[in-house]
Amino acid sequence: GAVVSQHPSRVICKSGTSVKIECRSLDFQATTMFWYRQFPKQSLMLMATSNEGSKATYEQGVEKDKFLINHASLTLSTLTVTSAHPEDSSFYICSAEWGSQPQHFGDGTRLSIL
Amino acid sequence: LAKTTQPISMDSYEGQEVNITCSHNNIATNDYITWYQQFPSQGPRFIIQGYKTKVTNEVASLFIPADRKSSTLSLPRVSLSDTAVYYCLVGPAGAAGNKLTFGGGTRVLVKP
């Protein structure tokens, strides 16, 4: 089946640090990639939609200058949390889709800001 | 995007069949129904997708009545490892940038 790889799986860093998370589609070319955030015991919340070579579309309430998304190729999208603070601590998950296939998700990145 | 309603939680025992019903009263003509499973600290895993009637794969069955206003995910003979949160989503399949809206999901606990 389709595989989406996310790296790193866990990050612990100091407040003020910028953190980059990578999302790769390993065996297919993703037309669109999505970034979600999930707080404990809650559902996934869509942050942004990313298409290769174009600017990401952010959901209402998501700061685009805070969460920088780069989709440089059909197999790679990155999310950079800039100047992270403790309230940015969360579980970040990416997904990718192509053609008529359902979205496939990465295994998430646990971000902890001290 | 069609809104979905699922039970918050459900308990079962090993070897039993688990049926989770999802309501989606305002499903659109071009919407598909997709179910995902999520374990703690992991991304959602695709289980099954359907449009109408019944779909079956190696892990589950999906029953969709003619009016498509609801759907039921059936997990046969569950084991402890099926303890997870199950999400029902509706939306057009294959549309570029098809955003998925996750509802609260159903937390299934399988007991020994």
mmCIF file of C-alpha atoms in Angstrom:
data_model
loop_
_atom_site.group_PDB
_atom_site.id
_atom_site.type_symbol
_atom_site.label_atom_id
_atom_site.label_comp_id
_atom_site.label_asym_id
_atom_site.label_seq_id
_atom_site.Cartn_x
_atom_site.Cartn_y
_atom_site.Cartn_z
ATOM 1 C CA GLY A 1 0.000 0.000 0.000
ATOM 2 C CA ALA A 2 0.890 3.636 -0.230
ATOM 3 C CA VAL A 3 3.462 4.808 2.253
ATOM 4 C CA VAL A 4 3.848 8.268 3.674
ATOM 5 C CA SER A 5 6.929 8.855 5.764
ATOM 6 C CA GLN A 6 7.177 11.613 8.329
ATOM 7 C CA HIS A 7 10.361 12.725 10.042
ATOM 8 C CA PRO A 8 11.251 13.233 12.808
ATOM 9 C CA SER A 9 8.828 11.207 14.897
ATOM 10 C CA ARG A 10 9.567 13.221 18.016
ATOM 11 C CA VAL A 11 11.150 16.577 18.728
ATOM 12 C CA ILE A 12 11.896 18.202 22.063
ATOM 13 C CA CYS A 13 13.356 21.675 21.943
ATOM 14 C CA LYS A 14 13.583 24.981 23.727
ATOM 15 C CA SER A 15 11.155 27.826 23.323
ATOM 16 C CA GLY A 16 12.095 30.110 20.444
ATOM 17 C CA THR A 17 13.531 27.363 18.290
ATOM 18 C CA SER A 18 12.285 26.732 14.766
ATOM 19 C CA VAL A 19 11.455 23.140 13.944
ATOM 20 C CA LYS A 20 11.167 21.549 10.517
ATOM 21 C CA ILE A 21 9.046 18.457 9.885
ATOM 22 C CA GLU A 22 9.325 16.490 6.640
ATOM 23 C CA CYS A 23 6.603 14.542 4.912
ATOM 24 C CA ARG A 24 7.489 12.233 2.033
ATOM 25 C CA SER A 25 5.404 10.041 -0.215
ATOM 26 C CA LEU A 26 7.631 7.028 -0.778
ATOM 27 C CA ASP A 27 6.001 5.130 -3.600
ATOM 28 C CA PHE A 28 3.786 7.626 -5.358
ATOM 29 C CA GLN A 29 3.709 11.219 -6.505
ATOM 30 C CA ALA A 30 1.361 13.188 -4.320
ATOM 31 C CA THR A 31 -0.727 15.798 -6.060
ATOM 32 C CA THR A 32 -1.680 17.303 -2.737
ATOM 33 C CA MET A 33 -0.358 17.065 0.791
ATOM 34 C CA PHE A 34 -2.136 18.121 3.948
ATOM 35 C CA TRP A 35 -0.942 19.102 7.401
ATOM 36 C CA TYR A 36 -2.959 18.410 10.543
ATOM 37 C CA ARG A 37 -2.522 19.099 14.217
ATOM 38 C CA GLN A 38 -3.938 16.939 16.976
ATOM 39 C CA PHE A 39 -4.096 17.768 20.676
ATOM 40 C CA PRO A 40 -4.444 15.008 23.291
ATOM 41 C CA LYS A 41 -7.816 13.250 23.273
ATOM 42 C CA GLN A 42 -8.991 15.405 20.395
ATOM 43 C CA SER A 43 -9.597 14.852 16.718
ATOM 44 C CA LEU A 44 -7.357 15.930 13.865
ATOM 45 C CA MET A 45 -7.608 19.561 12.816
ATOM 46 C CA LEU A 46 -6.608 20.506 9.290
ATOM 47 C CA MET A 47 -4.014 23.268 9.242
ATOM 48 C CA ALA A 48 -3.227 23.671 5.561
ATOM 49 C CA THR A 49 -3.403 22.173 2.101
ATOM 50 C CA SER A 50 -0.239 22.059 0.051
ATOM 51 C CA ASN A 51 0.188 21.623 -3.683
ATOM 52 C CA GLU A 52 3.543 21.167 -5.351
ATOM 53 C CA GLY A 53 5.002 24.386 -6.659
ATOM 54 C CA SER A 54 2.359 26.674 -5.247
ATOM 55 C CA LYS A 55 1.614 28.439 -1.995
ATOM 56 C CA ALA A 56 -0.161 26.499 0.686
ATOM 57 C CA THR A 57 -3.759 27.262 1.555
ATOM 58 C CA TYR A 58 -4.199 27.746 5.279
ATOM 59 C CA GLU A 59 -7.315 27.084 7.293
ATOM 60 C CA GLN A 60 -8.909 29.927 9.184
ATOM 61 C CA GLY A 61 -7.068 30.721 12.373
ATOM 62 C CA VAL A 62 -3.773 29.142 11.317
ATOM 63 C CA GLU A 63 -0.942 31.656 11.108
ATOM 64 C CA LYS A 64 0.899 31.222 7.828
ATOM 65 C CA ASP A 65 3.952 33.081 9.111
ATOM 66 C CA LYS A 66 4.088 30.780 12.098
ATOM 67 C CA PHE A 67 3.643 27.544 10.207
ATOM 68 C CA LEU A 68 5.670 27.718 7.012
ATOM 69 C CA ILE A 69 4.884 25.083 4.426
ATOM 70 C CA ASN A 70 7.102 24.284 1.478
ATOM 71 C CA HIS A 71 6.068 21.768 -1.142
ATOM 72 C CA ALA A 72 9.153 21.592 -3.336
ATOM 73 C CA SER A 73 8.390 18.362 -5.173
ATOM 74 C CA LEU A 74 5.648 15.817 -5.729
ATOM 75 C CA THR A 75 7.119 13.632 -3.015
ATOM 76 C CA LEU A 76 8.145 16.111 -0.318
ATOM 77 C CA SER A 77 6.401 18.718 1.785
ATOM 78 C CA THR A 78 7.852 20.392 4.851
ATOM 79 C CA LEU A 79 6.249 22.182 7.767
ATOM 80 C CA THR A 80 8.401 24.596 9.740
ATOM 81 C CA VAL A 81 7.123 25.784 13.087
ATOM 82 C CA THR A 82 8.902 29.094 13.526
ATOM 83 C CA SER A 83 9.908 30.447 16.922
ATOM 84 C CA ALA A 84 8.026 27.659 18.626
ATOM 85 C CA HIS A 85 6.503 28.203 22.060
ATOM 86 C CA PRO A 86 5.013 25.747 24.555
ATOM 87 C CA GLU A 87 1.507 26.295 23.173
ATOM 88 C CA ASP A 88 2.739 24.919 19.832
ATOM 89 C CA SER A 89 3.392 21.567 21.472
ATOM 90 C CA SER A 90 1.183 19.065 19.702
ATOM 91 C CA PHE A 91 1.058 16.043 17.422
ATOM 92 C CA TYR A 92 1.542 17.088 13.805
ATOM 93 C CA ILE A 93 0.429 14.721 11.051
ATOM 94 C CA CYS A 94 0.751 14.957 7.299
ATOM 95 C CA SER A 95 -1.171 13.166 4.603
ATOM 96 C CA ALA A 96 -0.863 12.797 0.868
ATOM 97 C CA GLU A 97 -3.209 11.983 -1.953
ATOM 98 C CA TRP A 98 -2.948 11.240 -5.649
ATOM 99 C CA GLY A 99 -5.510 10.549 -8.297
ATOM 100 C CA SER A 100 -8.698 9.037 -6.926
ATOM 101 C CA GLN A 101 -6.938 7.318 -4.019
ATOM 102 C CA PRO A 102 -7.922 8.095 -0.420
ATOM 103 C CA GLN A 103 -5.521 10.141 1.650
ATOM 104 C CA HIS A 104 -2.707 8.260 3.289
ATOM 105 C CA PHE A 105 -1.218 9.553 6.498
ATOM 106 C CA GLY A 106 2.228 9.691 7.984
ATOM 107 C CA ASP A 107 2.847 8.464 11.511
ATOM 108 C CA GLY A 108 2.993 11.928 12.974
ATOM 109 C CA THR A 109 5.539 14.073 14.783
ATOM 110 C CA ARG A 110 5.268 14.682 18.503
ATOM 111 C CA LEU A 111 6.524 18.225 19.128
ATOM 112 C CA SER A 112 7.312 19.248 22.691
ATOM 113 C CA ILE A 113 8.461 22.794 23.376
ATOM 114 C CA LEU A 114 10.051 23.387 26.752
ATOM 115 C CA LEU B 1 -18.422 19.306 3.522
ATOM 116 C CA ALA B 2 -20.917 16.836 4.920
ATOM 117 C CA LYS B 3 -20.903 16.592 8.691
ATOM 118 C CA THR B 4 -20.730 13.178 10.312
ATOM 119 C CA THR B 5 -22.032 11.942 13.642
ATOM 120 C CA GLN B 6 -20.677 8.851 15.369
ATOM 121 C CA PRO B 7 -21.005 7.372 18.838
ATOM 122 C CA ILE B 8 -18.289 8.684 21.143
ATOM 123 C CA SER B 9 -17.265 5.286 22.424
ATOM 124 C CA MET B 10 -18.046 1.610 22.218
ATOM 125 C CA ASP B 11 -16.895 -1.397 24.222
ATOM 126 C CA SER B 12 -16.613 -4.914 22.916
ATOM 127 C CA TYR B 13 -14.963 -8.239 23.691
ATOM 128 C CA GLU B 14 -12.441 -10.274 21.799
ATOM 129 C CA GLY B 15 -13.975 -12.373 19.050
ATOM 130 C CA GLN B 16 -17.108 -10.289 18.754
ATOM 131 C CA GLU B 17 -18.252 -8.323 15.735
ATOM 132 C CA VAL B 18 -18.180 -4.563 16.168
ATOM 133 C CA ASN B 19 -20.510 -2.348 14.166
ATOM 134 C CA ILE B 20 -20.049 1.413 14.176
ATOM 135 C CA THR B 21 -22.735 3.511 12.544
ATOM 136 C CA CYS B 22 -22.061 6.953 11.174
ATOM 137 C CA SER B 23 -24.750 9.460 10.228
ATOM 138 C CA HIS B 24 -24.179 11.826 7.322
ATOM 139 C CA ASN B 25 -27.573 13.243 6.472
ATOM 140 C CA ASN B 26 -26.354 15.893 4.038
ATOM 141 C CA ILE B 27 -24.018 13.726 2.012
ATOM 142 C CA ALA B 28 -23.590 15.036 -1.532
ATOM 143 C CA THR B 29 -24.062 13.034 -4.706
ATOM 144 C CA ASN B 30 -20.335 12.891 -5.428
ATOM 145 C CA ASP B 31 -19.266 12.153 -1.862
ATOM 146 C CA TYR B 32 -17.624 8.902 -0.867
ATOM 147 C CA ILE B 33 -17.581 7.467 2.650
ATOM 148 C CA THR B 34 -14.188 6.657 4.091
ATOM 149 C CA TRP B 35 -13.205 5.114 7.407
ATOM 150 C CA TYR B 36 -9.878 5.476 9.163
ATOM 151 C CA GLN B 37 -8.419 3.828 12.264
ATOM 152 C CA GLN B 38 -6.046 5.650 14.585
ATOM 153 C CA PHE B 39 -3.901 4.225 17.349
ATOM 154 C CA PRO B 40 -2.364 6.511 20.006
ATOM 155 C CA SER B 41 0.603 8.508 18.733
ATOM 156 C CA GLN B 42 0.143 7.282 15.169
ATOM 157 C CA GLY B 43 -1.395 8.755 12.045
ATOM 158 C CA PRO B 44 -4.793 7.520 10.847
ATOM 159 C CA ARG B 45 -4.733 4.346 8.798
ATOM 160 C CA PHE B 46 -7.116 3.867 5.881
ATOM 161 C CA ILE B 47 -9.573 1.022 6.457
ATOM 162 C CA ILE B 48 -12.207 1.114 3.751
ATOM 163 C CA GLN B 49 -14.021 3.379 1.332
ATOM 164 C CA GLY B 50 -17.369 3.053 -0.397
ATOM 165 C CA TYR B 51 -20.031 4.876 -2.340
ATOM 166 C CA LYS B 52 -23.117 2.684 -2.057
ATOM 167 C CA THR B 53 -24.326 -0.798 -1.081
ATOM 168 C CA LYS B 54 -21.649 -2.979 0.470
ATOM 169 C CA VAL B 55 -17.892 -2.994 0.274
ATOM 170 C CA THR B 56 -15.710 -5.659 1.827
ATOM 171 C CA ASN B 57 -11.961 -6.010 2.149
ATOM 172 C CA GLU B 58 -9.631 -8.161 4.202
ATOM 173 C CA VAL B 59 -10.183 -6.212 7.412
ATOM 174 C CA ALA B 60 -13.706 -4.771 7.363
ATOM 175 C CA SER B 61 -17.037 -4.380 5.639
ATOM 176 C CA LEU B 62 -18.865 -1.176 4.930
ATOM 177 C CA PHE B 63 -22.635 -1.167 4.618
ATOM 178 C CA ILE B 64 -24.310 1.803 2.957
ATOM 179 C CA PRO B 65 -28.115 1.957 2.617
ATOM 180 C CA ALA B 66 -29.765 3.203 -0.528
ATOM 181 C CA ASP B 67 -30.318 6.736 0.800
ATOM 182 C CA ARG B 68 -26.633 6.968 1.823
ATOM 183 C CA LYS B 69 -27.510 9.061 4.861
ATOM 184 C CA SER B 70 -25.656 6.667 7.101
ATOM 185 C CA SER B 71 -23.059 3.940 6.909
ATOM 186 C CA THR B 72 -21.934 1.124 9.159
ATOM 187 C CA LEU B 73 -18.393 -0.096 9.550
ATOM 188 C CA SER B 74 -18.295 -3.743 10.549
ATOM 189 C CA LEU B 75 -15.194 -5.256 12.136
ATOM 190 C CA PRO B 76 -15.490 -9.049 12.318
ATOM 191 C CA ARG B 77 -14.064 -10.933 15.286
ATOM 192 C CA VAL B 78 -12.165 -8.099 16.906
ATOM 193 C CA SER B 79 -9.012 -8.608 18.896
ATOM 194 C CA LEU B 80 -7.352 -6.507 21.583
ATOM 195 C CA SER B 81 -5.246 -4.838 18.901
ATOM 196 C CA ASP B 82 -8.376 -3.367 17.326
ATOM 197 C CA THR B 83 -8.690 -0.994 20.279
ATOM 198 C CA ALA B 84 -8.434 2.384 18.568
ATOM 199 C CA VAL B 85 -10.353 5.456 17.467
ATOM 200 C CA TYR B 86 -12.351 5.030 14.269
ATOM 201 C CA TYR B 87 -13.209 8.013 12.109
ATOM 202 C CA CYS B 88 -15.935 8.252 9.479
ATOM 203 C CA LEU B 89 -15.446 10.913 6.812
ATOM 204 C CA VAL B 90 -17.370 11.911 3.721
ATOM 205 C CA GLY B 91 -16.135 13.869 0.748
ATOM 206 C CA PRO B 92 -15.489 13.667 -2.980
ATOM 207 C CA ALA B 93 -12.876 11.083 -3.898
ATOM 208 C CA GLY B 94 -10.087 12.035 -6.190
ATOM 209 C CA ALA B 95 -10.832 15.721 -6.204
ATOM 210 C CA ALA B 96 -7.645 17.719 -6.041
ATOM 211 C CA GLY B 97 -7.165 19.152 -2.608
ATOM 212 C CA ASN B 98 -10.049 17.172 -1.187
ATOM 213 C CA LYS B 99 -10.063 18.387 2.398
ATOM 214 C CA LEU B 100 -11.098 15.891 5.024
ATOM 215 C CA THR B 101 -12.989 17.109 8.070
ATOM 216 C CA PHE B 102 -12.480 14.807 11.008
ATOM 217 C CA GLY B 103 -15.283 14.522 13.509
ATOM 218 C CA GLY B 104 -14.819 13.235 17.010
ATOM 219 C CA GLY B 105 -14.475 9.597 16.022
ATOM 220 C CA THR B 106 -15.552 6.512 17.944
ATOM 221 C CA ARG B 107 -13.248 5.184 20.618
ATOM 222 C CA VAL B 108 -13.500 1.392 20.526
ATOM 223 C CA LEU B 109 -12.230 -0.567 23.491
ATOM 224 C CA VAL B 110 -11.850 -4.313 23.022
ATOM 225 C CA LYS B 111 -11.744 -6.200 26.278
ATOM 226 C CA PRO B 112 -10.340 -9.678 26.893
#
